[in-house]
mmCIF file of C-alpha atoms in Angstrom:
data_model
loop_
_atom_site.group_PDB
_atom_site.id
_atom_site.type_symbol
_atom_site.label_atom_id
_atom_site.label_comp_id
_atom_site.label_asym_id
_atom_site.label_seq_id
_atom_site.Cartn_x
_atom_site.Cartn_y
_atom_site.Cartn_z
ATOM 1 C CA UNK B 3 -60.730 15.088 93.904
ATOM 2 C CA UNK B 4 -63.482 15.538 91.484
ATOM 3 C CA UNK B 5 -63.695 19.321 90.743
ATOM 4 C CA UNK B 6 -66.053 21.710 89.087
ATOM 5 C CA UNK B 7 -64.479 24.958 88.334
ATOM 6 C CA UNK B 8 -66.292 28.365 87.394
ATOM 7 C CA UNK B 9 -64.982 32.007 87.424
ATOM 8 C CA UNK B 10 -66.639 33.499 90.417
ATOM 9 C CA UNK B 11 -67.301 36.604 88.550
ATOM 10 C CA UNK B 12 -69.151 39.216 88.947
ATOM 11 C CA UNK B 13 -69.690 39.024 85.199
ATOM 12 C CA UNK B 14 -71.442 42.193 84.164
ATOM 13 C CA UNK B 15 -73.282 42.736 80.874
ATOM 14 C CA UNK B 16 -75.751 45.279 79.663
ATOM 15 C CA UNK B 17 -79.255 44.755 79.027
ATOM 16 C CA UNK B 18 -79.599 43.014 75.729
ATOM 17 C CA UNK B 19 -76.437 41.410 75.393
ATOM 18 C CA UNK B 20 -75.192 37.955 75.249
ATOM 19 C CA UNK B 21 -73.933 36.621 78.786
ATOM 20 C CA UNK B 22 -71.421 33.842 78.489
ATOM 21 C CA UNK B 23 -70.936 31.593 81.362
ATOM 22 C CA UNK B 24 -68.254 28.881 81.688
ATOM 23 C CA UNK B 25 -67.524 25.644 83.487
ATOM 24 C CA UNK B 26 -64.800 23.135 83.507
ATOM 25 C CA UNK B 27 -64.650 19.850 85.315
ATOM 26 C CA UNK B 28 -62.132 17.434 86.075
ATOM 27 C CA UNK B 29 -63.267 14.029 85.631
ATOM 28 C CA UNK B 30 -63.499 12.476 82.253
ATOM 29 C CA UNK B 31 -66.074 10.142 83.305
ATOM 30 C CA UNK B 32 -68.646 12.854 84.042
ATOM 31 C CA UNK B 33 -71.818 12.370 82.069
ATOM 32 C CA UNK B 34 -74.689 14.668 83.151
ATOM 33 C CA UNK B 35 -74.310 18.506 83.211
ATOM 34 C CA UNK B 36 -76.736 20.690 84.792
ATOM 35 C CA UNK B 37 -76.878 24.770 84.977
ATOM 36 C CA UNK B 38 -78.994 25.859 88.159
ATOM 37 C CA UNK B 39 -80.003 29.648 88.708
ATOM 38 C CA UNK B 40 -79.904 30.900 92.318
ATOM 39 C CA UNK B 41 -81.224 34.342 92.952
ATOM 40 C CA UNK B 42 -79.979 36.033 96.259
ATOM 41 C CA UNK B 43 -81.309 34.630 99.195
ATOM 42 C CA UNK B 44 -83.254 31.773 97.236
ATOM 43 C CA UNK B 45 -82.700 28.239 96.220
ATOM 44 C CA UNK B 46 -81.219 26.708 93.143
ATOM 45 C CA UNK B 47 -83.575 26.123 90.378
ATOM 46 C CA UNK B 48 -82.516 24.049 87.138
ATOM 47 C CA UNK B 49 -82.702 26.108 84.005
ATOM 48 C CA UNK B 50 -80.529 23.690 81.573
ATOM 49 C CA UNK B 51 -79.450 19.986 81.455
ATOM 50 C CA UNK B 52 -77.172 18.693 78.787
ATOM 51 C CA UNK B 53 -75.946 14.944 78.179
ATOM 52 C CA UNK B 54 -74.037 14.929 74.867
ATOM 53 C CA UNK B 55 -71.604 16.792 73.061
ATOM 54 C CA UNK B 56 -73.030 20.136 71.005
ATOM 55 C CA UNK B 57 -75.122 22.724 71.496
ATOM 56 C CA UNK B 58 -78.803 22.716 73.237
ATOM 57 C CA UNK B 59 -81.078 25.419 72.921
ATOM 58 C CA UNK B 60 -84.210 26.338 75.044
ATOM 59 C CA UNK B 61 -85.709 29.844 74.460
ATOM 60 C CA UNK B 62 -82.757 32.450 75.289
ATOM 61 C CA UNK B 63 -80.743 29.899 76.802
ATOM 62 C CA UNK B 64 -77.988 27.531 74.920
ATOM 63 C CA UNK B 65 -75.946 25.090 76.800
ATOM 64 C CA UNK B 66 -73.088 24.106 75.092
ATOM 65 C CA UNK B 67 -70.720 20.680 75.933
ATOM 66 C CA UNK B 68 -67.346 19.666 74.903
ATOM 67 C CA UNK B 69 -66.339 16.291 76.521
ATOM 68 C CA UNK B 70 -62.921 16.279 74.940
ATOM 69 C CA UNK B 71 -62.005 19.800 76.460
ATOM 70 C CA UNK B 72 -64.035 18.985 79.639
ATOM 71 C CA UNK B 73 -65.988 22.264 79.219
ATOM 72 C CA UNK B 74 -69.631 23.422 79.549
ATOM 73 C CA UNK B 75 -70.847 26.784 79.012
ATOM 74 C CA UNK B 76 -74.188 28.644 79.144
ATOM 75 C CA UNK B 77 -75.208 31.146 76.807
ATOM 76 C CA UNK B 78 -78.106 33.731 77.747
ATOM 77 C CA UNK B 79 -78.855 35.740 74.707
ATOM 78 C CA UNK B 80 -81.077 39.032 74.959
ATOM 79 C CA UNK B 81 -79.832 39.319 78.706
ATOM 80 C CA UNK B 82 -82.667 40.974 80.967
ATOM 81 C CA UNK B 83 -82.352 42.402 84.576
ATOM 82 C CA UNK B 84 -84.175 39.626 85.540
ATOM 83 C CA UNK B 85 -81.361 37.210 84.688
ATOM 84 C CA UNK B 86 -79.138 38.712 87.355
ATOM 85 C CA UNK B 87 -78.352 35.917 89.617
ATOM 86 C CA UNK B 88 -75.563 33.148 90.487
ATOM 87 C CA UNK B 89 -75.341 30.510 88.047
ATOM 88 C CA UNK B 90 -74.066 27.383 89.324
ATOM 89 C CA UNK B 91 -72.799 24.539 86.984
ATOM 90 C CA UNK B 92 -73.374 20.888 88.409
ATOM 91 C CA UNK B 93 -71.668 17.800 87.124
ATOM 92 C CA UNK B 94 -72.905 14.056 87.507
ATOM 93 C CA UNK B 95 -69.960 11.756 87.704
ATOM 94 C CA UNK B 96 -70.264 8.221 86.694
ATOM 95 C CA UNK B 97 -69.903 5.902 89.424
ATOM 96 C CA UNK B 98 -71.172 8.576 91.770
ATOM 97 C CA UNK B 99 -74.229 7.416 92.935
ATOM 98 C CA UNK B 100 -76.198 10.086 91.641
ATOM 99 C CA UNK B 101 -74.044 12.772 93.361
ATOM 100 C CA UNK B 102 -73.873 16.301 91.971
ATOM 101 C CA UNK B 103 -70.591 17.998 92.311
ATOM 102 C CA UNK B 104 -71.129 21.765 92.152
ATOM 103 C CA UNK B 105 -69.283 24.869 91.110
ATOM 104 C CA UNK B 106 -69.259 27.567 93.420
ATOM 105 C CA UNK B 107 -71.045 29.416 91.161
ATOM 106 C CA UNK B 108 -70.643 32.869 88.804
ATOM 107 C CA UNK B 109 -72.451 36.020 89.662
ATOM 108 C CA UNK B 110 -74.177 37.667 86.938
ATOM 109 C CA UNK B 111 -75.237 41.127 86.768
ATOM 110 C CA UNK B 112 -77.273 42.484 83.985
ATOM 111 C CA UNK B 113 -77.552 46.609 83.648
ATOM 112 C CA UNK B 114 -80.238 48.279 82.564
ATOM 113 C CA UNK H 5 -97.720 20.309 94.455
ATOM 114 C CA UNK H 6 -96.434 22.264 97.369
ATOM 115 C CA UNK H 7 -92.774 21.494 96.521
ATOM 116 C CA UNK H 8 -89.993 20.708 98.987
ATOM 117 C CA UNK H 9 -90.793 22.049 102.289
ATOM 118 C CA UNK H 10 -88.176 22.791 104.803
ATOM 119 C CA UNK H 11 -88.211 23.928 108.614
ATOM 120 C CA UNK H 12 -87.348 26.111 110.247
ATOM 121 C CA UNK H 13 -86.420 28.918 107.526
ATOM 122 C CA UNK H 14 -84.081 30.504 110.148
ATOM 123 C CA UNK H 15 -82.247 29.356 113.035
ATOM 124 C CA UNK H 16 -80.146 31.415 115.423
ATOM 125 C CA UNK H 17 -78.856 29.264 118.340
ATOM 126 C CA UNK H 18 -75.902 29.456 120.712
ATOM 127 C CA UNK H 19 -72.572 27.404 120.378
ATOM 128 C CA UNK H 20 -73.105 23.692 122.128
ATOM 129 C CA UNK H 21 -76.817 23.699 121.389
ATOM 130 C CA UNK H 22 -78.507 20.981 119.555
ATOM 131 C CA UNK H 23 -80.043 22.072 116.176
ATOM 132 C CA UNK H 24 -82.559 20.018 114.111
ATOM 133 C CA UNK H 25 -83.600 20.873 110.491
ATOM 134 C CA UNK H 26 -86.484 19.384 109.072
ATOM 135 C CA UNK H 27 -87.632 18.237 105.354
ATOM 136 C CA UNK H 28 -90.551 17.060 103.790
ATOM 137 C CA UNK H 29 -89.677 16.031 100.013
ATOM 138 C CA UNK H 30 -92.293 16.297 97.252
ATOM 139 C CA UNK H 31 -94.582 13.474 97.169
ATOM 140 C CA UNK H 32 -93.655 10.430 95.180
ATOM 141 C CA UNK H 33 -89.936 11.183 95.173
ATOM 142 C CA UNK H 34 -87.682 8.449 95.954
ATOM 143 C CA UNK H 35 -84.543 10.437 96.571
ATOM 144 C CA UNK H 36 -83.675 12.830 99.228
ATOM 145 C CA UNK H 37 -80.645 14.961 99.404
ATOM 146 C CA UNK H 38 -79.233 17.286 101.974
ATOM 147 C CA UNK H 39 -76.919 19.948 100.984
ATOM 148 C CA UNK H 40 -74.854 22.781 102.806
ATOM 149 C CA UNK H 41 -73.948 26.085 101.181
ATOM 150 C CA UNK H 42 -71.351 28.464 102.323
ATOM 151 C CA UNK H 43 -69.879 31.462 100.508
ATOM 152 C CA UNK H 44 -66.085 29.501 100.952
ATOM 153 C CA UNK H 45 -67.179 26.229 99.903
ATOM 154 C CA UNK H 46 -70.114 26.418 97.675
ATOM 155 C CA UNK H 47 -72.766 23.849 97.572
ATOM 156 C CA UNK H 48 -71.999 20.720 99.199
ATOM 157 C CA UNK H 49 -73.395 17.382 99.293
ATOM 158 C CA UNK H 50 -73.773 15.898 102.954
ATOM 159 C CA UNK H 51 -76.068 12.737 102.581
ATOM 160 C CA UNK H 52 -78.451 11.214 100.267
ATOM 161 C CA UNK H 53 -81.385 8.889 100.650
ATOM 162 C CA UNK H 54 -83.030 6.312 98.503
ATOM 163 C CA UNK H 55 -86.272 5.150 99.607
ATOM 164 C CA UNK H 56 -85.896 6.026 103.107
ATOM 165 C CA UNK H 57 -82.420 4.319 103.227
ATOM 166 C CA UNK H 58 -79.114 6.348 103.664
ATOM 167 C CA UNK H 59 -76.830 5.664 100.447
ATOM 168 C CA UNK H 60 -73.916 7.680 100.661
ATOM 169 C CA UNK H 61 -73.027 10.241 103.936
ATOM 170 C CA UNK H 62 -69.440 10.630 102.871
ATOM 171 C CA UNK H 63 -70.097 14.466 102.956
ATOM 172 C CA UNK H 64 -71.156 14.614 106.458
ATOM 173 C CA UNK H 65 -68.433 16.916 108.129
ATOM 174 C CA UNK H 66 -68.093 14.937 111.500
ATOM 175 C CA UNK H 67 -70.034 12.833 113.842
ATOM 176 C CA UNK H 68 -71.788 15.958 115.284
ATOM 177 C CA UNK H 69 -73.770 15.660 112.292
ATOM 178 C CA UNK H 70 -76.350 12.923 111.657
ATOM 179 C CA UNK H 71 -79.553 12.578 109.333
ATOM 180 C CA UNK H 72 -82.691 10.239 109.416
ATOM 181 C CA UNK H 73 -85.362 9.437 107.472
ATOM 182 C CA UNK H 74 -88.028 7.541 109.034
ATOM 183 C CA UNK H 75 -90.610 7.418 106.372
ATOM 184 C CA UNK H 76 -91.076 8.737 102.879
ATOM 185 C CA UNK H 77 -92.475 12.276 103.586
ATOM 186 C CA UNK H 78 -90.041 13.327 106.405
ATOM 187 C CA UNK H 79 -86.334 13.897 107.054
ATOM 188 C CA UNK H 80 -84.044 15.261 109.851
ATOM 189 C CA UNK H 81 -80.555 16.641 110.020
ATOM 190 C CA UNK H 82 -79.377 17.088 113.519
ATOM 191 C CA UNK H 83 -76.305 18.914 114.457
ATOM 192 C CA UNK H 84 -75.067 18.097 117.936
ATOM 193 C CA UNK H 85 -73.249 19.903 119.734
ATOM 194 C CA UNK H 86 -73.387 23.100 117.205
ATOM 195 C CA UNK H 87 -70.549 24.942 116.591
ATOM 196 C CA UNK H 88 -70.009 28.710 114.912
ATOM 197 C CA UNK H 89 -68.561 27.001 111.890
ATOM 198 C CA UNK H 90 -71.644 25.206 111.070
ATOM 199 C CA UNK H 91 -73.211 28.629 110.155
ATOM 200 C CA UNK H 92 -74.635 28.071 106.302
ATOM 201 C CA UNK H 93 -77.637 27.630 104.447
ATOM 202 C CA UNK H 94 -78.933 24.108 104.574
ATOM 203 C CA UNK H 95 -80.945 22.741 101.524
ATOM 204 C CA UNK H 96 -83.287 19.781 101.285
ATOM 205 C CA UNK H 97 -83.649 18.534 97.589
ATOM 206 C CA UNK H 98 -85.789 15.740 96.425
ATOM 207 C CA UNK H 99 -86.057 13.731 93.208
ATOM 208 C CA UNK H 100 -87.849 11.267 91.572
ATOM 209 C CA UNK H 101 -84.992 9.523 89.856
ATOM 210 C CA UNK H 102 -81.569 11.478 89.833
ATOM 211 C CA UNK H 103 -80.301 9.583 87.220
ATOM 212 C CA UNK H 104 -79.251 11.201 84.012
ATOM 213 C CA UNK H 105 -82.288 12.970 82.705
ATOM 214 C CA UNK H 106 -83.822 13.889 86.159
ATOM 215 C CA UNK H 107 -83.472 16.895 88.060
ATOM 216 C CA UNK H 108 -83.045 17.557 91.962
ATOM 217 C CA UNK H 109 -85.941 19.950 93.214
ATOM 218 C CA UNK H 110 -84.616 22.345 96.053
ATOM 219 C CA UNK H 111 -86.494 23.360 99.096
ATOM 220 C CA UNK H 112 -86.017 26.908 100.503
ATOM 221 C CA UNK H 113 -83.309 26.058 102.800
ATOM 222 C CA UNK H 114 -82.633 26.867 106.341
ATOM 223 C CA UNK H 115 -80.411 29.756 107.370
ATOM 224 C CA UNK H 116 -78.605 28.670 110.279
ATOM 225 C CA UNK H 117 -76.399 31.161 112.416
ATOM 226 C CA UNK H 118 -74.637 29.777 115.342
ATOM 227 C CA UNK H 119 -73.175 32.145 117.917
#
């Protein structure tokens, strides 16, 4: 069973702080990694993608990938109340015919 | 672009009734995905199509579920007969090319409650 694990949270941070969200995956053949944000009652929307080891920055968001440790993370700098949402980690596994396997998500709350 | 369109947005039905969920993908997208989301199991892929052809239906929970894509702009997910455990949010997503660099765009979802 190929799995993607996330801490369910809730993760609570004060406004302006750095929020760190973590994800581990079980299949070493995984090749593409995505972070989706889902506001309550809404659909998931892609905020970051990463394919190679290291860091990828986009505005206040940084995705980090370590394939040796089978670990991917998302850092949100200068957290805002509008960042409060559930963050879903998704993995595309080699040979899975484009299927994305999602973690159950981490609920982030940013307190003003 | 209107994005992925799903209907109905909410559905309340009684156990044993047939439920049909509908999806219109983004124009030009060759891939269409049906997902189910629950608190217990998270977001699960049920089935996906490429150029209107079902490619992988291994996530379809049982024979009560069926999906079709008669043309490039329309897909249905049918549950017959429905059961209370089918209560969930069902998302449709589409993609131009879901390979390494292409994301999937999700519709607003259909919230299904089976009483």
